[in-house]
Short mmCIF file of C-alpha atoms in Angstrom, two decimals:
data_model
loop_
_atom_site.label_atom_id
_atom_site.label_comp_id
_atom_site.label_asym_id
_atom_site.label_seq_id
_atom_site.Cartn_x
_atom_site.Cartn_y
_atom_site.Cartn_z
CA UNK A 172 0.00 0.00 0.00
CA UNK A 173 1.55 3.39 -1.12
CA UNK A 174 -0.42 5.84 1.22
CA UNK A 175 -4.25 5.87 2.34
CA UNK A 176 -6.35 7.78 0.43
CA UNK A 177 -8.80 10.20 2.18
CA UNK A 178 -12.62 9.59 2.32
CA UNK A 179 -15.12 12.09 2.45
CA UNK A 180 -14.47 15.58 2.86
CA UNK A 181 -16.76 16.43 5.89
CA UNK A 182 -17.97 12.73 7.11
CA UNK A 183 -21.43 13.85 8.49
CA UNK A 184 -22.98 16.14 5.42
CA UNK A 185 -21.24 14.27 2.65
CA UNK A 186 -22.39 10.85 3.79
CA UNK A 187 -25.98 12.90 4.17
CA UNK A 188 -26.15 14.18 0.55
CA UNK A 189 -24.89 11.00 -0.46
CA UNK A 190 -27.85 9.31 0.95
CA UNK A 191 -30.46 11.63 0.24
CA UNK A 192 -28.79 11.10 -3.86
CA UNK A 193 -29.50 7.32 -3.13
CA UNK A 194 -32.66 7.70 -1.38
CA UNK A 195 -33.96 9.71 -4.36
CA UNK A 196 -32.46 7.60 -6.97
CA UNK A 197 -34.18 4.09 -5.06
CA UNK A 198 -37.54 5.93 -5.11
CA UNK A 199 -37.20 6.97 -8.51
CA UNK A 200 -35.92 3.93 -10.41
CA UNK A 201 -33.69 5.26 -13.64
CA UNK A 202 -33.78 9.02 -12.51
CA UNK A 203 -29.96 9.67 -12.66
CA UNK A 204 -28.82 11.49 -9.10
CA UNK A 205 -25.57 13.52 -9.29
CA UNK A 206 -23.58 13.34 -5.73
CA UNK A 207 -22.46 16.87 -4.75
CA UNK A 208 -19.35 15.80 -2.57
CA UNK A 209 -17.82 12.58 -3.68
CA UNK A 210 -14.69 11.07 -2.39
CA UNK A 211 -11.68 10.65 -5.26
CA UNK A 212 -10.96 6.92 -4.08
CA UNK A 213 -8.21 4.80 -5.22
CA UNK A 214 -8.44 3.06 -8.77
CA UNK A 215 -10.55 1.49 -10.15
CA UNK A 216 -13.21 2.83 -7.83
CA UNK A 217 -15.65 5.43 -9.28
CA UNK A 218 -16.38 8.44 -7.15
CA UNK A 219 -19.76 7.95 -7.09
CA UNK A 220 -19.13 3.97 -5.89
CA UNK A 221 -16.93 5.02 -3.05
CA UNK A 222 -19.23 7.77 -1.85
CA UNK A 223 -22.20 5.38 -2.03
CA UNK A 224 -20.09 2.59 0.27
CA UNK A 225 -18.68 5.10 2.63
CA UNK A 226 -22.17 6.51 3.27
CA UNK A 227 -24.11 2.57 3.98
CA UNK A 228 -21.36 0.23 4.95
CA UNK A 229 -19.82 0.45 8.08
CA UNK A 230 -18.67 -2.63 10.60
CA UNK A 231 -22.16 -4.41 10.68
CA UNK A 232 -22.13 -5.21 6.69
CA UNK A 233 -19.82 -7.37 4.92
CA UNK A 234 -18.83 -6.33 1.89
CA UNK A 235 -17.85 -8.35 -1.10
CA UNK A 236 -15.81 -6.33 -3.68
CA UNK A 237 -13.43 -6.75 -7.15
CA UNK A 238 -11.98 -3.81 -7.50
CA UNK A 239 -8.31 -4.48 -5.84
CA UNK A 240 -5.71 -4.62 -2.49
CA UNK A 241 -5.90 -0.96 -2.42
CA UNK A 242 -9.79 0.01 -3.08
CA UNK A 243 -10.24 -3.32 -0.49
CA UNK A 244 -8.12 -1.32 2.09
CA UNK A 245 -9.47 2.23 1.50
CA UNK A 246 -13.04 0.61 2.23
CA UNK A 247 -12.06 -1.34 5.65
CA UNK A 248 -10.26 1.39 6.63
CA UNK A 249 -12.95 4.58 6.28
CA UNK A 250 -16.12 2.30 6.55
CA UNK A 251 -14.65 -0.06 8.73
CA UNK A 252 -16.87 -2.95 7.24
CA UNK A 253 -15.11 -6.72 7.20
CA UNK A 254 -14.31 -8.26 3.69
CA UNK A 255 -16.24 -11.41 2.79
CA UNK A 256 -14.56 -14.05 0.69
CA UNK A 257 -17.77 -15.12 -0.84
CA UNK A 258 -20.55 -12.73 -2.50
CA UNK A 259 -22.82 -14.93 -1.11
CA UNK A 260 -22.66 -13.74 2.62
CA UNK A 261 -21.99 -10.44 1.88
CA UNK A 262 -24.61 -7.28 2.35
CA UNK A 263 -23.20 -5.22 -0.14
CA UNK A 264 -21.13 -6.46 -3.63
CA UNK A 265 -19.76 -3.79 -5.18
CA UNK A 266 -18.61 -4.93 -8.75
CA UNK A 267 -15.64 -3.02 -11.06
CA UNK A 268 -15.54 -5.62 -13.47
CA UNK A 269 -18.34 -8.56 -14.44
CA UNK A 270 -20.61 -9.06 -11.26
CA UNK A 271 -21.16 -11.98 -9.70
CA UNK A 272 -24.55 -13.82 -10.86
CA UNK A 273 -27.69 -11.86 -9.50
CA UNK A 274 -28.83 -15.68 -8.56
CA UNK A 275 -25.72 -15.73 -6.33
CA UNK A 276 -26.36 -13.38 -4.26
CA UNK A 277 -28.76 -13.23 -0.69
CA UNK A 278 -32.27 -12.45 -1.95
CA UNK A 279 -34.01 -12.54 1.47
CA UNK A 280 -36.61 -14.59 2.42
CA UNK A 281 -40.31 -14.22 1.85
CA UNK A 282 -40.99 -13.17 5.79
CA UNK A 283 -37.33 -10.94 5.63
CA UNK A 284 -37.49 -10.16 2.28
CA UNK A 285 -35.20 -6.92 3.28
CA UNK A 286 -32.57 -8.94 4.36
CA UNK A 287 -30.90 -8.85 0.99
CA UNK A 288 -27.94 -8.10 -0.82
CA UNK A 289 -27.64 -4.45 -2.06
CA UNK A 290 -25.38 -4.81 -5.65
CA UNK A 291 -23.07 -1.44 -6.26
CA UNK A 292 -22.59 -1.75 -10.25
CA UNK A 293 -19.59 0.30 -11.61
CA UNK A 294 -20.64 1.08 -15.09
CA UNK A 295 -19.15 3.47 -17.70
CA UNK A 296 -22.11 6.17 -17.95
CA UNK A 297 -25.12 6.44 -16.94
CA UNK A 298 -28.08 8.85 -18.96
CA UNK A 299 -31.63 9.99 -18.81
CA UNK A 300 -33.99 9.91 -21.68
CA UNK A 301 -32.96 7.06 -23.59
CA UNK A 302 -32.23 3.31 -23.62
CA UNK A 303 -33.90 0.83 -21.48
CA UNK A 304 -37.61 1.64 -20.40
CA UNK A 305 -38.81 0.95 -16.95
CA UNK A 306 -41.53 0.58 -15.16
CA UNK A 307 -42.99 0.22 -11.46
CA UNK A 308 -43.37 1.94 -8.34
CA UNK A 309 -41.44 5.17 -8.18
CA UNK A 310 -42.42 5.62 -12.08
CA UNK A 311 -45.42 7.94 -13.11
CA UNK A 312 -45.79 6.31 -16.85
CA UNK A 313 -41.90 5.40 -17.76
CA UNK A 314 -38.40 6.33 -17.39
CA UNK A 315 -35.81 5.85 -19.69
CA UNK A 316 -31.91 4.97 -18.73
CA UNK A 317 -29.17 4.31 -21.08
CA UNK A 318 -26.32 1.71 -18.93
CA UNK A 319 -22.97 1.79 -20.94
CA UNK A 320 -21.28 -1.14 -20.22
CA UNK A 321 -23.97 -3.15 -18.29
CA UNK A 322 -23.03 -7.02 -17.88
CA UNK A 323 -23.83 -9.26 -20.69
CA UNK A 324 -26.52 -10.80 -19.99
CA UNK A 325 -28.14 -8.59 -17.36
CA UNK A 326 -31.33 -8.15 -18.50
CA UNK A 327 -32.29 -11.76 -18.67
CA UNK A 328 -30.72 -12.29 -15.01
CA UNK A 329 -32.85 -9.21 -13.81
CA UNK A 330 -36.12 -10.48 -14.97
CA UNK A 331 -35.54 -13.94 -12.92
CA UNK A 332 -34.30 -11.31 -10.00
CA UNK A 333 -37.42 -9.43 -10.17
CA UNK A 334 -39.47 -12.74 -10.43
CA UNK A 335 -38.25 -13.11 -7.30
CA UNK A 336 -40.12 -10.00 -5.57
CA UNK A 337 -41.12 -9.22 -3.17
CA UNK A 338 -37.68 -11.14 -2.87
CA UNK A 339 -34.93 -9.97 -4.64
CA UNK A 340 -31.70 -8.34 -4.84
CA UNK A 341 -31.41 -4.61 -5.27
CA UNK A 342 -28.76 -2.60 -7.82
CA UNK A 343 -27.17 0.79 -7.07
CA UNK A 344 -25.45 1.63 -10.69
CA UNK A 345 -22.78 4.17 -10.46
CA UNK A 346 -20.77 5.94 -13.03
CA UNK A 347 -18.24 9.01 -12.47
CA UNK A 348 -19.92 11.28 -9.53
CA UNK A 349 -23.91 9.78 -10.41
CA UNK A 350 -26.08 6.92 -9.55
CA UNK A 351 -29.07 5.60 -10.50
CA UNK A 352 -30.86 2.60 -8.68
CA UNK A 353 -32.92 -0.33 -9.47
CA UNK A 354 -34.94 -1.31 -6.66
CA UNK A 355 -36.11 -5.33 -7.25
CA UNK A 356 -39.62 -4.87 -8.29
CA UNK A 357 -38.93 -2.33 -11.14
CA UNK A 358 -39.44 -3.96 -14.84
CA UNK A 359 -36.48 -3.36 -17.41
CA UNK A 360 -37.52 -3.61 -21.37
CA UNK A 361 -34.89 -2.97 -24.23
CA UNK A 362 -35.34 0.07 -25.79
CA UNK B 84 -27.68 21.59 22.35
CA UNK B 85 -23.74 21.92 21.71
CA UNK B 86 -21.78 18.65 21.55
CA UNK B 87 -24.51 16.59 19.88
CA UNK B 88 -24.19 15.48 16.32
CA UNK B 89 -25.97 16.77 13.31
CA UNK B 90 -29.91 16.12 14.04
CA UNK B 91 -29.13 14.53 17.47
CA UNK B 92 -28.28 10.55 16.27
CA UNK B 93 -24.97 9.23 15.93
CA UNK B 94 -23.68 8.34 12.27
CA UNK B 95 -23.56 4.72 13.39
CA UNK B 96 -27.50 4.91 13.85
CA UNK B 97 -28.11 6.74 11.01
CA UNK B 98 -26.24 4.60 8.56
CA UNK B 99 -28.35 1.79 10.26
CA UNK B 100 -31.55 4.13 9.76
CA UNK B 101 -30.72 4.66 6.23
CA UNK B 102 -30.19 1.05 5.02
CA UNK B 103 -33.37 0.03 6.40
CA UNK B 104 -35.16 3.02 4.62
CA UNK B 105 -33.14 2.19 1.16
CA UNK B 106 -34.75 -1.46 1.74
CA UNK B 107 -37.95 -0.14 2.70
CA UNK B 108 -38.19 2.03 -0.68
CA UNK B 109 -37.15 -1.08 -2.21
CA UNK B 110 -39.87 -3.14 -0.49
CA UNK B 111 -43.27 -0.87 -0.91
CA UNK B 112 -45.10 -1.52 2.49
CA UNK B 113 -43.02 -4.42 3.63
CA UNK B 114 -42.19 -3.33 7.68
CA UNK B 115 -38.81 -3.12 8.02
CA UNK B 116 -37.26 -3.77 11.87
CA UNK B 117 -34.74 -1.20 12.83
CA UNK B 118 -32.78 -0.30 16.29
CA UNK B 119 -35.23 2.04 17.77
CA UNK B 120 -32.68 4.15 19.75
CA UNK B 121 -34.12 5.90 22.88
CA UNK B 122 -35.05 9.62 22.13
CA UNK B 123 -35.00 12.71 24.56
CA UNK B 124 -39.16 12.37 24.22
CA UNK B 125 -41.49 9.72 25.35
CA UNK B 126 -43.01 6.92 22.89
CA UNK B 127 -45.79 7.96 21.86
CA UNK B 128 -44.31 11.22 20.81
CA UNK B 129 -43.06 10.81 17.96
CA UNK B 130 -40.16 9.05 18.49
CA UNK B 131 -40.05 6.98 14.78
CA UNK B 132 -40.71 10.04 12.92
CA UNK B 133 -38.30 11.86 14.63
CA UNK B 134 -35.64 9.29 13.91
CA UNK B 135 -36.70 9.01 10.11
CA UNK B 136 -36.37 12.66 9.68
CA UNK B 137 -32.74 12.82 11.30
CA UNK B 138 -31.60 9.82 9.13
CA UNK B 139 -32.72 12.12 6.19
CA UNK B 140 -32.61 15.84 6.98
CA UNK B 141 -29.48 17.73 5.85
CA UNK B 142 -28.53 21.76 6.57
CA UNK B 143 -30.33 22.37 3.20
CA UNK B 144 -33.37 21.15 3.96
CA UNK B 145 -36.47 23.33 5.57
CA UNK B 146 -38.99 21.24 7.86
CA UNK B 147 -42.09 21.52 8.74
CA UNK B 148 -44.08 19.74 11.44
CA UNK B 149 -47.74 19.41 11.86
CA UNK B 150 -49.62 17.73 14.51
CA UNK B 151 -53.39 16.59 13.25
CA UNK B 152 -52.99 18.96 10.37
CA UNK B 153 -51.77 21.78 13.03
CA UNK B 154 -48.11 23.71 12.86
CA UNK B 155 -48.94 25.36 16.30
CA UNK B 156 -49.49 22.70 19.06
CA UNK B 157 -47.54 21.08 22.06
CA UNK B 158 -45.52 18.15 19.60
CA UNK B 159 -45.25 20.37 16.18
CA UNK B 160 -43.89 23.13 18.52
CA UNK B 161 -41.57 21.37 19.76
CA UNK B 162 -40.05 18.80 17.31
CA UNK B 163 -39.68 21.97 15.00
CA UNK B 164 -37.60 23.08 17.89
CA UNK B 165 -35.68 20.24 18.36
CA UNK B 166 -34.73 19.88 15.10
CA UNK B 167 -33.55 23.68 14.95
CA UNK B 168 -31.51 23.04 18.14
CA UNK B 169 -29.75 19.65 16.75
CA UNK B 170 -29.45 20.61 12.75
CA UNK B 171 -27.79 23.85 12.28
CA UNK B 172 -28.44 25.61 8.75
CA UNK B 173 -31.97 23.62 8.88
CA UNK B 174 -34.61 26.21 8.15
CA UNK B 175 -38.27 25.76 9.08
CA UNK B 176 -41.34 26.31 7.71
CA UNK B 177 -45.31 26.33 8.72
CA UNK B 178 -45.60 26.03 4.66
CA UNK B 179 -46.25 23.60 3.01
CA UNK B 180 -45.23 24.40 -0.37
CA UNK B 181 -41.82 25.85 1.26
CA UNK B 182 -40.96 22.29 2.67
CA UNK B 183 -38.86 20.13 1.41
CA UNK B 184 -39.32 17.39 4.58
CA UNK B 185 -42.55 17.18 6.14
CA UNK B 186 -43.24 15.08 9.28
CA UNK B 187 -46.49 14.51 10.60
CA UNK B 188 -48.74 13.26 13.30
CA UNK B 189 -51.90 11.85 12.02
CA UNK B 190 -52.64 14.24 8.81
CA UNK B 191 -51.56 14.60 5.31
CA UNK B 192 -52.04 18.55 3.99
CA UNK B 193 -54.47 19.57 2.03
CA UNK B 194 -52.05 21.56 -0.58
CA UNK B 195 -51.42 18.52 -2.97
CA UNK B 196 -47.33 17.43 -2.40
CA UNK B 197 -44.69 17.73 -5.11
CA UNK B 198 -41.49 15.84 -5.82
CA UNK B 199 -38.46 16.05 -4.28
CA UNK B 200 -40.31 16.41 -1.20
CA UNK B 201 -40.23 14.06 1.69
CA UNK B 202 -43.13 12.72 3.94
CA UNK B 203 -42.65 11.51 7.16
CA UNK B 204 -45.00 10.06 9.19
CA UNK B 205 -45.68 9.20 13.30
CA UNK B 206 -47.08 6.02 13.59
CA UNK B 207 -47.90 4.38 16.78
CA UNK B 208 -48.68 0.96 15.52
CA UNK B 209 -47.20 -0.04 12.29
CA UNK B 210 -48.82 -3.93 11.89
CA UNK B 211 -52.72 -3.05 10.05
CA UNK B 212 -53.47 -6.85 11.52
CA UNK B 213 -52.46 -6.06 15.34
CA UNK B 214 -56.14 -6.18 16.63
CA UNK B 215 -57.50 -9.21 14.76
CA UNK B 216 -53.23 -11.40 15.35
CA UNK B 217 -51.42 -10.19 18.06
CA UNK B 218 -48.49 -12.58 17.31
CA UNK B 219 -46.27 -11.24 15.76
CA UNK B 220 -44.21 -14.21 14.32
CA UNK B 221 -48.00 -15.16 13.09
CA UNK B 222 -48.71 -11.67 11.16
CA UNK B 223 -44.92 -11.83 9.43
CA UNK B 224 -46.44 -15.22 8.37
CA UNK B 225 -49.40 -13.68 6.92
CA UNK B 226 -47.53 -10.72 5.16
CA UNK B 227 -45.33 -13.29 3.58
CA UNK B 228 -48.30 -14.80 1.97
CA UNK B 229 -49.91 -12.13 1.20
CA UNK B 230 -53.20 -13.98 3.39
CA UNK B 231 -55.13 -10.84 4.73
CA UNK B 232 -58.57 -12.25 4.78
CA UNK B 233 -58.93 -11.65 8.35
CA UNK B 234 -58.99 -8.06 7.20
CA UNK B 235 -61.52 -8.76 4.61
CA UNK B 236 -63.52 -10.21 7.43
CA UNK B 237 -63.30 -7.29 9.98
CA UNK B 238 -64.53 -5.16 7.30
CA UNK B 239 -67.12 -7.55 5.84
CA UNK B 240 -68.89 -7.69 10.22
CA UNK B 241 -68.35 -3.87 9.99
CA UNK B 242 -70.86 -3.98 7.37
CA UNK B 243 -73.10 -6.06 8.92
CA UNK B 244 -73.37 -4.67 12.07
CA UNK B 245 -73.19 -0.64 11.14
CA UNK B 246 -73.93 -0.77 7.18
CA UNK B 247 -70.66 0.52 6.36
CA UNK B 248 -67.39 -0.07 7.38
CA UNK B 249 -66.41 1.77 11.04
CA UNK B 250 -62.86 3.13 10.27
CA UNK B 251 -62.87 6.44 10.28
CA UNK B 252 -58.91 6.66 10.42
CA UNK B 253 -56.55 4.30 10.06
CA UNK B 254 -58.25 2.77 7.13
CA UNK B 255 -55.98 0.03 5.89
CA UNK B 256 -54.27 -0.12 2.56
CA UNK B 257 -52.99 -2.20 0.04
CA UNK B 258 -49.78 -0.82 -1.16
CA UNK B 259 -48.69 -1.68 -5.03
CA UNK B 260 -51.02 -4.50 -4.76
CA UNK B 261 -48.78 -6.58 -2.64
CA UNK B 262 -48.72 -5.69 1.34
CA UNK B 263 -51.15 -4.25 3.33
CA UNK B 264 -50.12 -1.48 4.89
CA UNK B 265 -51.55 0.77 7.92
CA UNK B 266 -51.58 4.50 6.98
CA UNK B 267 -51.00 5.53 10.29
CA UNK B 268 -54.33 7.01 11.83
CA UNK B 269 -54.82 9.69 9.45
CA UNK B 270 -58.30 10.29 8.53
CA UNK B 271 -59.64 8.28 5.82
CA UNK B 272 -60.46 11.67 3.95
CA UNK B 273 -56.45 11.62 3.29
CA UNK B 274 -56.33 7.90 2.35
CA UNK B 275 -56.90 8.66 -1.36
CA UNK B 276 -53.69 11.31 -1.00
CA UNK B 277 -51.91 8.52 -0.90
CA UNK B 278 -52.38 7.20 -4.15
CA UNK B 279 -49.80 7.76 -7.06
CA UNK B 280 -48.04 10.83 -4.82
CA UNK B 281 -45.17 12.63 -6.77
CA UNK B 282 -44.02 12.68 -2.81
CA UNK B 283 -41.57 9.99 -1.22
CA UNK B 284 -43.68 8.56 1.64
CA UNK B 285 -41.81 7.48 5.15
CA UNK B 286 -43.02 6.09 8.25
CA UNK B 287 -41.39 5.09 11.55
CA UNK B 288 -42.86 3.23 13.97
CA UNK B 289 -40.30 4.14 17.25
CA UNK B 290 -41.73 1.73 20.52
CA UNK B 291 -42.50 -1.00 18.07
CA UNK B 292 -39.29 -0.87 16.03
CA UNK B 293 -40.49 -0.58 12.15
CA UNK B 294 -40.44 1.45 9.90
CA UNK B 295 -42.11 1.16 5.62
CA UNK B 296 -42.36 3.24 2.82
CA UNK B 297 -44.48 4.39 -0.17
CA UNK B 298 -42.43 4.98 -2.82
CA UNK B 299 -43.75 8.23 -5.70
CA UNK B 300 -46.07 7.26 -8.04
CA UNK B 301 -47.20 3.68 -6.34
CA UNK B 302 -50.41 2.47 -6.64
CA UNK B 303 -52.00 2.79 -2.32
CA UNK B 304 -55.61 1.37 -2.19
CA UNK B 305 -57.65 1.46 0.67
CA UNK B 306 -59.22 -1.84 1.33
CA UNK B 307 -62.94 -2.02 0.11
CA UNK B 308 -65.24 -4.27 -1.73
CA UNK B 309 -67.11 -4.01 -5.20
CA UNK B 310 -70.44 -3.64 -3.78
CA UNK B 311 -69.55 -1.88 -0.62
CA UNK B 312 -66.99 1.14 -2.03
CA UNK B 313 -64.25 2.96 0.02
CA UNK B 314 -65.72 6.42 0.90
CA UNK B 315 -63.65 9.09 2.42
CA UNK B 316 -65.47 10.34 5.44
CA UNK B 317 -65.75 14.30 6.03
CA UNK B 318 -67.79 16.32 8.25
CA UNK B 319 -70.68 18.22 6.49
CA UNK B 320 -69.59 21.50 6.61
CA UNK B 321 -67.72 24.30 5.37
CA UNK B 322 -64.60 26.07 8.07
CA UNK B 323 -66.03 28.87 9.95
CA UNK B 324 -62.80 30.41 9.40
CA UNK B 325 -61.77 30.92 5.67
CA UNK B 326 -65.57 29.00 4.19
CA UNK B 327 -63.43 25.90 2.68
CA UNK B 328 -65.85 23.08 1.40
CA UNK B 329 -63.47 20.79 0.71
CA UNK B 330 -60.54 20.79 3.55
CA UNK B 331 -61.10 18.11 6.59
CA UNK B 332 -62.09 19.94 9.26
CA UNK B 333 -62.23 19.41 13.35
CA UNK B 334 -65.35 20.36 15.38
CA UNK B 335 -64.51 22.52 17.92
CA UNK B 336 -66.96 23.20 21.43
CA UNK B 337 -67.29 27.16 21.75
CA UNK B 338 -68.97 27.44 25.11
CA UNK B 339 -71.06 25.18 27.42
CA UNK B 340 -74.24 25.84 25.94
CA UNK B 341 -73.99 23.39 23.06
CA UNK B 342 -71.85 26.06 20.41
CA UNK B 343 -69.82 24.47 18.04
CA UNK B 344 -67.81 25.50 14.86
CA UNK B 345 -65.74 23.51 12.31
CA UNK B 346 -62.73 24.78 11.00
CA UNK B 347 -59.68 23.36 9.34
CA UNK B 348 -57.51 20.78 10.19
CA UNK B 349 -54.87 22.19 8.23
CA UNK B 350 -53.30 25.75 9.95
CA UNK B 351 -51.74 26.57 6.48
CA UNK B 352 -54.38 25.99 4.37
CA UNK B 353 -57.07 27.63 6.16
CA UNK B 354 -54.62 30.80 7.52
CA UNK B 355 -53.20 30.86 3.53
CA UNK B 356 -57.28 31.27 2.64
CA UNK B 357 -57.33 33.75 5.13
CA UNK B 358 -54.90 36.22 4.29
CA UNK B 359 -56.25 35.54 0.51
CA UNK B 360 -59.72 36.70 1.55
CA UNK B 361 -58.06 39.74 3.25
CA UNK B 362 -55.87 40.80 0.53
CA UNK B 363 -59.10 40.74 -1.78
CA UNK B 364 -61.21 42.71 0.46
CA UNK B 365 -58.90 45.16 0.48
#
């Protein structure tokens, strides 16, 4: 490790606005959020990814993540949450590169269906108006989101997640300083 | 209140607040447990609200806090207060189209919400099926199968016995057609508010532990049947006050000789229609 990178700027309003970003983005599925205050975390880590783990994990989640020794150390050392070897057990799996299998991950049970995994998705960009149309709560009529660089395969792998509901695991997508969420029971068509 | 943290909680607690309301969003009406810490009021106070609204508040945000529709008794008063005390750069409101977080004991106001703001709700019993199953391992059982008959019943004798059904607040819900969900006792009149709300909808539940949401634009139905409709109860009257027809309004005693008046429920509606009448008499 070649010296600790700093987390957020001021711990309790960053970590706020982060959440309220997240909040807002879960309750409106495909509505991009911009975070005022990221972090700059160590590579390959987005801002936006690092801001959205230092404001929910801390030492009661395990986290499952790909993105390296030194993003693995930045995380235990601001959030302070232990590293799981298997997505599995972990409460939040935050993926750089191609996730883990939706199906692999906890989904909760039908009498704790909250007790599931949250999946932070590193993509390339995220943007409004185009792209994949959703439905569900949080949605009036339809919102549009255009994912560069989703997994192959994801849409197919969401539909047997969503099948799932109200079980099901939950997707945080993040791309430079913005996020965008996809709570389980929201319906993804290609555009 | 020097030496506490921003809006009283700890970040520990709010982080744990937070992931419970990010599932909750997630889940549409599905209770979520939480760590109900203790809170410098009694239960019964407010003490889930309270906690929601720290979790979410920030020093951009203005509050407002109404008690049965009111921004001017004992518990408004005084969580507004609080919350000034604890969240410096947190501006207050009595408006409601000035509020970005709204938390509330028992009302929803009558000036219809927006996005981007943020409802919080008291509630003092969170599980709709408490009086007909008071286990609790037995009514997660239920909610997991979606069985709510019983419900169907107590609404089906309601009929029987009084003609129509007998809630007048706290009607229960069905929330994006999957969980049944209690409103918290608001009156019935603001059930249909509910329904497909550009607002974010919170509730916390602090002596029993729970807190739910309603996401923006989800489908809230108050439970009913075909033949017997849902019908939002109101008193008949207008508000003695500023003449409204359509707000809910309280009945209020005048004297001991059998006066009464109604007025509004809803302090910034009806004093809003006030100073409107004033402005155009002048």
């Amino acid at each position: 490790m070649t010296g600790l990178l700093p987390g957020f700027a001021d711990p309790v309003v960053d970590a706020q606005s982060t959440f309220r970003a997240v909040l807002e983005a879960m309750a409106r599925p495909g509505r991009v959020q911009r975070l005022p205050a990221p972090p700059a975390p160590p590579a390959p880590l987005s801002p936006a990814a690092g801001a959205v783990l230092l404001a929910l994990a801390d030492g009661e989640t395990p986290l499952w993540l790909d993105a390296g020794a030194d993003a693995s150390e930045w995380a235990r050392f601001h959030a302070g949450c232990p590293v799981a070897a298997d997505a599995g057990g972990a409460e939040f799996v935050l993926a750089v590169g191609t996730p883990p299998a939706l199906s692999a991950l906890e989904a909760g049970t039908d009498e704790d269906p909250h007790r599931s995994a949250t999946l932070i998705l590193q993509v390339a960009a995220l943007e409004e108006g185009t792209g994949w149309r959703l439905t569900g709560p949080g949605i009036e009529h339809e919102h549009r989101l255009h994912v560069t660089g989703a997994p192959d395969g994801f849409l197919a792998q969401w539909a047997a997640n969503r099948a799932l509901s109200p079980r099901g695991v939950d997707v945080i997508l993040c791309a430079g300083d913005r996020v965008a969420a996809l709570p389980r029971g929201t319906s993804i068509k290609e555009g | 209140m020097s030496g506490y943290n921003f809006a009283y909680l700890d970040e520990g607690t709010k982080r744990m607040i937070r992931r419970a309301l990010l599932k909750a969003v997630a889940v549409p009406g599905f209770q979520v447990p939480f760590g109900s810490r203790e809170m410098p009021l009694p239960y019964g106070w407010g003490t889930g609200g309270i906690q929601v609204t720290a979790a979410v508040i920030g020093p951009d945000d203005t509050l407002k806090v109404i008690d049965q529709g009111a921004d001017d008794t004992t518990n408004a008063v005084s969580i507004r207060r609080f919350f000034a005390r604890v969240a410096p750069g947190l501006r207050t409101t009595e408006s409601t189209a000035e509020a970005t977080v709204i938390q509330t004991r028992h009302r929803i106001p009558e000036t219809p919400l927006r996005e981007g703001q943020v409802m919080v709700y008291q509630v003092p019993q969170p599980e709709p099926l408490f009086r007909l199953e008071p286990r609790r391992a037995e009514t997660r059982r239920l909610h997991a199968l979606a069985d709510y008959g019983l419900m169907q019943v107590k609404l089906y004798e309601d009929i029987a016995r009084h003609g129509r059904v007998a809630s007048s607040y706290d009607h229960p819900v069905m929330v994006g057609d999957r969980y049944l969900m209690s409103p918290s006792p608001i009156p019935s009149f603001d059930n249909p508010k509910m329904h497909m709300s550009p607002a974010l909808q919170l509730f916390g539940a602090g002596r029993e532990r729970r807190l739910y949401a309603v996401p923006p634009y989800t489908a809230v139905r108050s439970l009913d049947f075909e033949d017997h409709p849902f019908v939002p109860l109101r008193a008949n009257g207008r508000c003695t006050l500023c003449g409204s027809g359509e707000s809910y309004l309280d009945e209020v005693v005048t004297d001991d000789r059998g006066g009464r008046m109604f007025v509004c429920s809803d302090t910034d509606y009806c004093g809003t229609r006030q100073a409107r009448m004033k402005e155009a008499a002048e």
